[in-house]
Coordinates of C-alpha atoms and ligand atoms in Angstrom, one line a residue:
X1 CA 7.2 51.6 31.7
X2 CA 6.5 54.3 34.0
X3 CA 7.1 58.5 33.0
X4 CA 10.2 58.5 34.4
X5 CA 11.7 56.1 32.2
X6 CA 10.4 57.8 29.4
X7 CA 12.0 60.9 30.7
X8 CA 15.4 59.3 30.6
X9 CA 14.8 57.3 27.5
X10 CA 12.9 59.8 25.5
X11 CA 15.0 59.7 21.9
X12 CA 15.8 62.6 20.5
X13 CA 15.4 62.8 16.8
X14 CA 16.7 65.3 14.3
X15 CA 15.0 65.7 11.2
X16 CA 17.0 66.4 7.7
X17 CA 16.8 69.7 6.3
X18 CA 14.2 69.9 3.8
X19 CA 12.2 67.0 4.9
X20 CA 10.3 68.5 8.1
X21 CA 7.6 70.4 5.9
X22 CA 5.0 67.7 6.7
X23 CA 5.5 66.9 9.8
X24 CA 5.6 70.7 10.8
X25 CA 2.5 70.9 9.1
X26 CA 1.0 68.5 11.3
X27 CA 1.7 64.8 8.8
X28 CA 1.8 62.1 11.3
X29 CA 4.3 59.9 8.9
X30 CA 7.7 59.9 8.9
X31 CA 9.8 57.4 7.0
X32 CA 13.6 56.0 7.5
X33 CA 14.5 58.2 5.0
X34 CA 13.7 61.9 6.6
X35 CA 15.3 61.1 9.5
X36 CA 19.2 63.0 9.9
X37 CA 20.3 61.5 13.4
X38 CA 18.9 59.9 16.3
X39 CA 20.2 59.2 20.0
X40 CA 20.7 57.6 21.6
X41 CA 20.9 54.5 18.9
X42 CA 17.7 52.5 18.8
X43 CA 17.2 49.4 20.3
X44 CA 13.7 49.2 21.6
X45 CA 10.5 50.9 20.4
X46 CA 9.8 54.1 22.7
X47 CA 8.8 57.7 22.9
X48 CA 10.9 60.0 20.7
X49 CA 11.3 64.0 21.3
X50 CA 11.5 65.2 17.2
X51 CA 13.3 68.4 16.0
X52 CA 13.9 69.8 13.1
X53 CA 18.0 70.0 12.2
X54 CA 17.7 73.9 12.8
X55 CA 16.6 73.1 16.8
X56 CA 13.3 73.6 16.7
X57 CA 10.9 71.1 18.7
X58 CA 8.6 70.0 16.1
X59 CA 6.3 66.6 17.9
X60 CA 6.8 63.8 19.9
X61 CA 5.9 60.5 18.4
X62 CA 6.5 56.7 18.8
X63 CA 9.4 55.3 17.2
X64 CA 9.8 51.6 16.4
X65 CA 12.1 50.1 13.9
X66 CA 10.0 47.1 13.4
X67 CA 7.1 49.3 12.2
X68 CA 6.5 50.1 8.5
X69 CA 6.3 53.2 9.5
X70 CA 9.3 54.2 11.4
X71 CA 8.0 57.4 13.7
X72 CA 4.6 58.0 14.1
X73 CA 4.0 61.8 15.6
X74 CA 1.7 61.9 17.8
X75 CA 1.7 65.2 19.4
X76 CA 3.1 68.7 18.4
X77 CA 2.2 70.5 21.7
X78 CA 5.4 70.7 24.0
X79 CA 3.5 70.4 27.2
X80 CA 2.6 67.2 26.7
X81 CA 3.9 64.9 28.9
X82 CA 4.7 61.7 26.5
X83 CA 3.6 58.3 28.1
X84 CA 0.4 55.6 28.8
X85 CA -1.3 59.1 30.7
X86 CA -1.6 61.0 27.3
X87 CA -2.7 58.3 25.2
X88 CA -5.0 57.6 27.8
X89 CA -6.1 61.3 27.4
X90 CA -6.2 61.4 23.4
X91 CA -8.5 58.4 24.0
X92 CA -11.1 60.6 26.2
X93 CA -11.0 63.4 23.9
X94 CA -11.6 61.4 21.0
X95 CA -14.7 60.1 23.3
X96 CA -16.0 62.9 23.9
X97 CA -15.6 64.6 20.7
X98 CA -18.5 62.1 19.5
X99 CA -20.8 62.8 22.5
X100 CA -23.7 63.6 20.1
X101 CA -23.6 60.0 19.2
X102 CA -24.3 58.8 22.4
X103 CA -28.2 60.5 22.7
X104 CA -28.7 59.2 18.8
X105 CA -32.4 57.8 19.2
X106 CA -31.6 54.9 16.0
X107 CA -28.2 54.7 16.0
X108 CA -26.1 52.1 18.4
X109 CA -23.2 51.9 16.1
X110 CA -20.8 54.5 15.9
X111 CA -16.6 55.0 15.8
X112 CA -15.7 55.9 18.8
X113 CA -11.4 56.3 18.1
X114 CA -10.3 56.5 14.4
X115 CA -6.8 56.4 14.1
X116 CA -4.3 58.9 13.1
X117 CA -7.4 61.2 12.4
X118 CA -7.7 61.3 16.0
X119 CA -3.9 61.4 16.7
X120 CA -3.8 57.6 18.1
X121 CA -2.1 55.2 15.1
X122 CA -3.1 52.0 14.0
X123 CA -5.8 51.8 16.4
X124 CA -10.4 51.8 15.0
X125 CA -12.9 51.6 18.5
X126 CA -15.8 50.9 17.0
X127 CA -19.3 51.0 19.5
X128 CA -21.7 48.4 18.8
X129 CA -24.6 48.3 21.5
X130 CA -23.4 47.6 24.4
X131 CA -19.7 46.4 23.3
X132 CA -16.5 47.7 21.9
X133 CA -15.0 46.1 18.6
X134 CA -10.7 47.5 18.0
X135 CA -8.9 46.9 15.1
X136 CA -5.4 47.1 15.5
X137 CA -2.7 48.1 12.3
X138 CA 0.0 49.2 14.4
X139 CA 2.6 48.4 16.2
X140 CA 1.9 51.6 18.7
X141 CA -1.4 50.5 19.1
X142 CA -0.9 46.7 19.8
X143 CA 1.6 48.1 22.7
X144 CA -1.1 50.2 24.0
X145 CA -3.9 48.0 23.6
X146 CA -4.4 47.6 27.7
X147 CA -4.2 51.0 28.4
X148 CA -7.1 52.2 25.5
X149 CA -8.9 49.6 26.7
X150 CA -8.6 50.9 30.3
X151 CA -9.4 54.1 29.3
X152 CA -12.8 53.0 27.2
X153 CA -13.9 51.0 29.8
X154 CA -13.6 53.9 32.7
X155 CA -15.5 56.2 30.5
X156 CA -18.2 53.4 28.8
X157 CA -18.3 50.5 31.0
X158 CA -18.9 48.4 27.9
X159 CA -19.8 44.7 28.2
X160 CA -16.8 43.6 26.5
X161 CA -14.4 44.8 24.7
X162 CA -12.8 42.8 21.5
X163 CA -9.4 44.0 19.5
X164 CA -8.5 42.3 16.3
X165 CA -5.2 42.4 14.7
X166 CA -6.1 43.9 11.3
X167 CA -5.1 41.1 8.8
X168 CA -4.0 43.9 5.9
X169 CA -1.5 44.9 8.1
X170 CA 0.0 42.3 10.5
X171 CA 2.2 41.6 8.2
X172 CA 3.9 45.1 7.4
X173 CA 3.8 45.7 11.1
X174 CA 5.2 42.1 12.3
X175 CA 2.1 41.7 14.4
X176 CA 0.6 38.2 15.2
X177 CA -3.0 38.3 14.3
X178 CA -4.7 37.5 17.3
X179 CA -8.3 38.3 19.1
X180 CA -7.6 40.0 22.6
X181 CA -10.7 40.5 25.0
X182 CA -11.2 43.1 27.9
X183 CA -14.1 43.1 30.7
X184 CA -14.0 45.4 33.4
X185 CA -10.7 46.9 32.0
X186 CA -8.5 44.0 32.5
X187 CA -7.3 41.4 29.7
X188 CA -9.4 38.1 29.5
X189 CA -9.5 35.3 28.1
X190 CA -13.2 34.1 26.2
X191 CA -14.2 31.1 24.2
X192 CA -16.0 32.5 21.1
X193 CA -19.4 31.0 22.0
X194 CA -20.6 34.3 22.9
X195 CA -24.0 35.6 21.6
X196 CA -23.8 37.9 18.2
X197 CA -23.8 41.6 19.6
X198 CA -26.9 43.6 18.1
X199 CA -26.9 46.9 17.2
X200 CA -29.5 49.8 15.1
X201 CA -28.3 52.0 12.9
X202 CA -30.2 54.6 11.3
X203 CA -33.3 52.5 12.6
X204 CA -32.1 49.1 11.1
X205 CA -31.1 46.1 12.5
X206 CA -27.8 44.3 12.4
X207 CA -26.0 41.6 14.3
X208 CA -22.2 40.7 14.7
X209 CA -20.5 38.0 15.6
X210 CA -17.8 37.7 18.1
X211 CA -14.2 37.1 16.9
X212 CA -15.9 37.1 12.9
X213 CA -16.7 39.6 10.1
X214 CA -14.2 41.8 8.6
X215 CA -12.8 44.9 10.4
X216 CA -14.3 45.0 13.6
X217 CA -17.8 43.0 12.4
X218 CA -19.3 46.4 10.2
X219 CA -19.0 49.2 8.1
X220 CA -20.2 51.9 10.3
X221 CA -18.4 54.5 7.7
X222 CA -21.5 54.1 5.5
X223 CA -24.0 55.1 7.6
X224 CA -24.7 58.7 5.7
X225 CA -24.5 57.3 2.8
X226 CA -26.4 54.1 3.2
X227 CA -29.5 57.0 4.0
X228 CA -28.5 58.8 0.9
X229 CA -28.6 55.5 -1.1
X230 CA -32.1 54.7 0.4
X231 CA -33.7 58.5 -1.0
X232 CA -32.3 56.9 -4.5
X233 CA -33.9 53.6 -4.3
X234 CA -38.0 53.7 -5.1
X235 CA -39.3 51.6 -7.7
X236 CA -35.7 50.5 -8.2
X237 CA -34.0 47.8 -9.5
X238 CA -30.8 47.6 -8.0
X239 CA -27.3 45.4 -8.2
X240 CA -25.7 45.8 -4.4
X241 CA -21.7 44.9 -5.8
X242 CA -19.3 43.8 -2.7
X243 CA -22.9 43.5 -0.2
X244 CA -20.8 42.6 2.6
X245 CA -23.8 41.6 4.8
X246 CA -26.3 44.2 2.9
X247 CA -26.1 47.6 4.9
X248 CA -27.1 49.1 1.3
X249 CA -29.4 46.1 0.5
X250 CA -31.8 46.7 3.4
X251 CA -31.8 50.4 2.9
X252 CA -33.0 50.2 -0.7
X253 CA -35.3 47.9 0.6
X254 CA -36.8 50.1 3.3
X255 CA -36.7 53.0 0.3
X256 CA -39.1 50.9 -2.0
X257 CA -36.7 49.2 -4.5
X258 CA -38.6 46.6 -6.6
X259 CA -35.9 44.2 -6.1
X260 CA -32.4 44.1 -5.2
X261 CA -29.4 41.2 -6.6
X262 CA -26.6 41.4 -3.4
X263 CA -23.0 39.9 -4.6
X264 CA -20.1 39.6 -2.8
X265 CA -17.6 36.8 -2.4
X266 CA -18.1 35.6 1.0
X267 CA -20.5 33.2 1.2
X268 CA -21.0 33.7 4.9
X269 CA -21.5 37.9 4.3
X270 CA -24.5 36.7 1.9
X271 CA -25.6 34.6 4.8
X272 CA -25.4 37.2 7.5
X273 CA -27.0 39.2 5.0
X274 CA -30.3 36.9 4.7
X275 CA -30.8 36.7 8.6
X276 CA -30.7 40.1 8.7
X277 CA -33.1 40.6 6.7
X278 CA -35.6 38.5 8.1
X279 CA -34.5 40.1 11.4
X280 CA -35.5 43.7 10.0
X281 CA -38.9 42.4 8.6
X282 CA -39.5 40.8 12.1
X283 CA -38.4 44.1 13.7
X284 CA -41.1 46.0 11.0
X285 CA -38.1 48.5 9.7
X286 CA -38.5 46.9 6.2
X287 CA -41.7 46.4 4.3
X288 CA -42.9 43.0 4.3
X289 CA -42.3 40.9 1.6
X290 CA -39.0 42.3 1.0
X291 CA -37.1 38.8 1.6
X292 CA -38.4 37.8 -2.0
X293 CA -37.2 40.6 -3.5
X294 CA -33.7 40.0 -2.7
X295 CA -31.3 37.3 -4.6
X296 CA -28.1 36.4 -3.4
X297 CA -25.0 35.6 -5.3
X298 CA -21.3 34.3 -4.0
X299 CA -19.6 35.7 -7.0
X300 CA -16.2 37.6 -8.1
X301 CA -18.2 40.9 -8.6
X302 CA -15.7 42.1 -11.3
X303 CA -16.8 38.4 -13.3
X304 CA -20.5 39.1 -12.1
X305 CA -21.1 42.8 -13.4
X306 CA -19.3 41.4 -16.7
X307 CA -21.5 39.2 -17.2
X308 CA -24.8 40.7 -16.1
X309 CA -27.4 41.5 -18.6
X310 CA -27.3 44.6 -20.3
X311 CA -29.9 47.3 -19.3
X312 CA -31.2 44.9 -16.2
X313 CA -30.7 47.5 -13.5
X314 CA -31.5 51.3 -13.2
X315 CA -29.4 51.6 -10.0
X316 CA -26.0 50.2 -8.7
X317 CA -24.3 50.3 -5.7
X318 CA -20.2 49.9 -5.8
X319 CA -18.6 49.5 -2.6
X320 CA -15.1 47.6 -3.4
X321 CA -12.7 46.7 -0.4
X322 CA -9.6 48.6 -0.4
X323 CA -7.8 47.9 -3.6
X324 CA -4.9 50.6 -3.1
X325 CA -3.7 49.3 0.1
X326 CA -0.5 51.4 -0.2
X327 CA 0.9 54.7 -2.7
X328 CA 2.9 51.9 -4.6
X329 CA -0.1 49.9 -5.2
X330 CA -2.2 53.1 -6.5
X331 CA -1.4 52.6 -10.1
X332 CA -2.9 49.2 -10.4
X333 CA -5.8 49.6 -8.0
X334 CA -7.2 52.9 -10.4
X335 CA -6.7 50.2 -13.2
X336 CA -9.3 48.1 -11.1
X337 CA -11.7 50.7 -10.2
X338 CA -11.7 52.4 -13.4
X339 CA -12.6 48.8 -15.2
X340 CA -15.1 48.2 -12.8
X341 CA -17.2 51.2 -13.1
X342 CA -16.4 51.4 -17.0
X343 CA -18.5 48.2 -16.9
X344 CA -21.2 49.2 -14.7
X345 CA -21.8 52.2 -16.7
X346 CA -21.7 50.3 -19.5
X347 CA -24.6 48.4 -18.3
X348 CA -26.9 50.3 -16.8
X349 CA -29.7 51.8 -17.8
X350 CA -29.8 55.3 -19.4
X351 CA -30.5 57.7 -16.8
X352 CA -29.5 55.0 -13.7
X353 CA -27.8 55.6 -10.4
X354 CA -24.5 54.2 -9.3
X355 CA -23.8 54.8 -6.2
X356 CA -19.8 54.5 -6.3
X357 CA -17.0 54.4 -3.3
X358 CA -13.3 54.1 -3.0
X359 CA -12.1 52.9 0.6
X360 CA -8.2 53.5 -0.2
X361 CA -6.7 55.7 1.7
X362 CA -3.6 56.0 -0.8
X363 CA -6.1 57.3 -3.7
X364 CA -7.0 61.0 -3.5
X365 CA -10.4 62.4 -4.5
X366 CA -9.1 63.7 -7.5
X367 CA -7.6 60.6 -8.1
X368 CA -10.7 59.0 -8.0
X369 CA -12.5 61.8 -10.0
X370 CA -10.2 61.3 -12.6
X371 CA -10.6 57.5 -13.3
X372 CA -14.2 58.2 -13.2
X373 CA -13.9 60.5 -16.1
X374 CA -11.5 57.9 -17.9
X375 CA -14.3 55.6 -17.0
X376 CA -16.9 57.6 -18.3
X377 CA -14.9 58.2 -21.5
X378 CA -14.6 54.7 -22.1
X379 CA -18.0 54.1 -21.4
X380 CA -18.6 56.4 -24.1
X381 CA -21.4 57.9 -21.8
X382 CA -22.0 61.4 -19.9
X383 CA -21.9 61.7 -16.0
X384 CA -23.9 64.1 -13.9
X385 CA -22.3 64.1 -10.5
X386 CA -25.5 64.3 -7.8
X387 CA -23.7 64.3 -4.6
X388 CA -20.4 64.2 -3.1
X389 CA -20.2 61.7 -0.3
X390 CA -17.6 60.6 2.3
X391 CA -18.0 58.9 5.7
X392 CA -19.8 59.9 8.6
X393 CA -18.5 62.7 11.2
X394 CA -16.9 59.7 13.7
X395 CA -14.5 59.2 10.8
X396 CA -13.5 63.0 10.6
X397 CA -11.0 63.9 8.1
X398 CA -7.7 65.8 9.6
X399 CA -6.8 68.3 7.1
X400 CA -3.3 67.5 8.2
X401 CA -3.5 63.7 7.2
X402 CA -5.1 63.6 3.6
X403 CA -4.8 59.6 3.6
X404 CA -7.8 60.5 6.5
X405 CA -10.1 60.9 3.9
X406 CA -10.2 57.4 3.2
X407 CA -13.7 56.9 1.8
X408 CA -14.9 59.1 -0.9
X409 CA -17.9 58.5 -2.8
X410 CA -20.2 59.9 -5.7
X411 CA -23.8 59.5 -6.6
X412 CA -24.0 59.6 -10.1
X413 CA -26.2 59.6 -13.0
X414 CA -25.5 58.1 -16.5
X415 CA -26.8 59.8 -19.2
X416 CA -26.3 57.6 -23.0
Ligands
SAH501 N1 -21.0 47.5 1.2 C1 -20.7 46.8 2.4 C2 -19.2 46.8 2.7 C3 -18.4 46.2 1.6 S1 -16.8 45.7 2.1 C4 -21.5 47.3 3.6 O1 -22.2 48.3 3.4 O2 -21.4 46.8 4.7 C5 -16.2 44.9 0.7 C6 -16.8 43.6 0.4 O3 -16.2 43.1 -0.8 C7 -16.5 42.5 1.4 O4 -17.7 41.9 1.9 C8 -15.7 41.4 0.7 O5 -16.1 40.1 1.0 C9 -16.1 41.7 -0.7 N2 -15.2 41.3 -1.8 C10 -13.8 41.5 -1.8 N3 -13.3 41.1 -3.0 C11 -14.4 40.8 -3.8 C12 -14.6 40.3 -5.1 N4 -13.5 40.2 -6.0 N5 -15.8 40.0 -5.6 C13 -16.9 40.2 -4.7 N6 -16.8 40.6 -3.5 C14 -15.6 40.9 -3.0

């Protein structure tokens, strides 16, 4: 579609009175149900001019029916010109916001775009080494896939340049979840017998493979805290709940925990999480000896921390995946994460470290505080909260957009 289209087709939507505080306060979300009038009628996904029903120009966003979210605002300056040239431009800035990354001396992994936090929906760029991993949850973002891509490669020159359909969502958004490739800026097609793509962070050593792992291959949102965990972990032993492939395992290695039990359901994570351990002690940025330390366990974690012993460990890490994928689903997700750390301060030791997380974007921090406390009350057992956690500064949090703050953490310590 070129600008002018766009300048003849721009939609103009009114907003009903009383329902344009949050998108005047910046919100990115608006639902079916805010919107007064809209012309002309909708037919095809496209650009959309947004007012409130008083007059005033409040945003442009994306509109598309087929989206779970009907209008996603985009931008609430006036002088922007809606079209492929602007996203390519909120790509660049979101680039170059993060230009401290790029001199990091142990860090190759880093998020380079992160979604309505940096005012492009649906869409994660994730650097690893010397390629790009996207995840796509939007219908806006699977439309302007080529042009993000084009963008990233002018100002990266990665090697390659893979965007997965985010499997939580291509269902909501009607996408078809599919692996697209990019080299040189331009859509390819690639078997997947591609090397693994490695990558430090924070001075350890991870691989991932193309087209597999969750999200975009990694959790680069853990990086602070995976440091944090690692100041925790001397003379430790620790239970590493939902391991994935053992970011926080091979930190409490490298900070002197006597041993460290890694669970997760994915037999293939645990695997992953093996190799790269022997990679690290190859690459001398664990101790030696550290392989033995570590046991591995394809387990339901809830069933596993149930039935560990009582007392066994003296520090825990719990990193669920998202259980509150949406607001509706909040009420039975708190259910989940309040049984699961009920449990695991039931069974540590007095005085032991849990290391807990919530990923859902749909539960607020005091949301989580608050089952904690339930938890904790349960438990029958006192909490000292130690630190505060959330992810790293390439996942910023737009005071705007609270469901930005995503991943909120706590290091605690239980006191019986
Ligand atoms: N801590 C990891 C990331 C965890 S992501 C890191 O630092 O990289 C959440 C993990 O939970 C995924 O690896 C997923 O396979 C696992 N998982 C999901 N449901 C589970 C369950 N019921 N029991 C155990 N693991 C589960």
């Amino acid at each position: 579609m070129s600008s002018a289209l766009y300048d003849a087709a721009m939609y103009r939507v009114i907003i009903k009175d009383g329902k344009d505080k949050a998108p005047k306060r910046h919100h990115p979300w608006i639902f079916s149900g805010a919107i007064e009038n809209i012309e002309p009628s909708f037919s095809t996904a496209d650009w959309a001019e947004v007012y409130s029903s008083t007059g005033l120009f409040i945003a442009y966003g994306w509109y598309d029916e087929k989206s779970h979210i009907i209008l996603r605002l985009i931008s609430w300056k006036k002088k922007d010109n809606p079209g492929e040239e602007l996203v390519r431009k909120l790509v660049r800035e979101a680039v170059i916001r993060r230009k401290d990354f790029f001199s990091m001396p142990d860090t190759t992994a880093f998020r380079l775009i992160h979604g309505d936090a940096d005012f492009l929906p649906g869409i994660a760029a994730d650097a690893y080494g010397k390629e790009i991993r996207m995840l796509v949850s939007s219908r806006f973002a699977d439309y302007f896939l080529p042009a993000i891509a084009k963008e990233l490669d002018f100002l990266l020159h990665p090697a390659i340049i893979e965007a997965v359909t985010d499997k939580q969502f291509a269902g909501l958004e009607g996408l078809s979840e599919r692996i697209r490739h990019f080299r040189a800026g331009e859509e390819t097609k690639e078997d997947e017998s591609r090397d693994n793509v490695r990558f430090i962070e924070r001075g350890i050593w991870y691989e991932a493979a193309p087209g597999k792992g969750q999200k975009s291959g990694f959790y680069c949102d853990q990086r602070d805290n995976r440091m944090i965990t690692e100041e925790y972990a001397e003379g430790k032993t620790v239970l590493d709940l939902f391991s994935y492939t053992g970011g926080f395992t091979l930190h409490a290695l490298r900070g002197g925990a006597v041993s460290v039990d890694a669970v997760d359901s994915s037999e293939s994570a645990l695997r992953h999480l093996l190799y790269q351990i022997h990679l690290n002690e190859e690459k001398k940025a664990i101790p030696e000896g550290s392989r033995e330390k570590v046991t591995i366990t394809a387990a339901d974690a809830f069933e596993f921390i149930r039935a560990s012993e009582d007392g066994k460990y003296n520090m825990m890490i719990l990193d669920p995946p998202k259980l509150a994928k949406t607001k509706n689903a909040l009420d039975n997700a708190i259910k989940a994460y309040k049984d699961l750390n009920r449990v695991a301060m039931m069974k540590i030791q007095n005085g032991g470290i849990i290391a807990t997380y919530s990923c859902s974007g749909a539960m607020s921090r005091e949301d989580f505080r608050m089952m904690l406390a339930w938890a904790a009350h349960d438990a029958g057992c006192e909490i000292e909260i130690l630190r505060t956690l959330s992810a790293g500064e390439d996942h910023p949090i737009r005071l705007s957009f609270p469901e930005s703050e995503y991943l909120k953490g706590y290091i605690l310590r239980v006191l019986k």
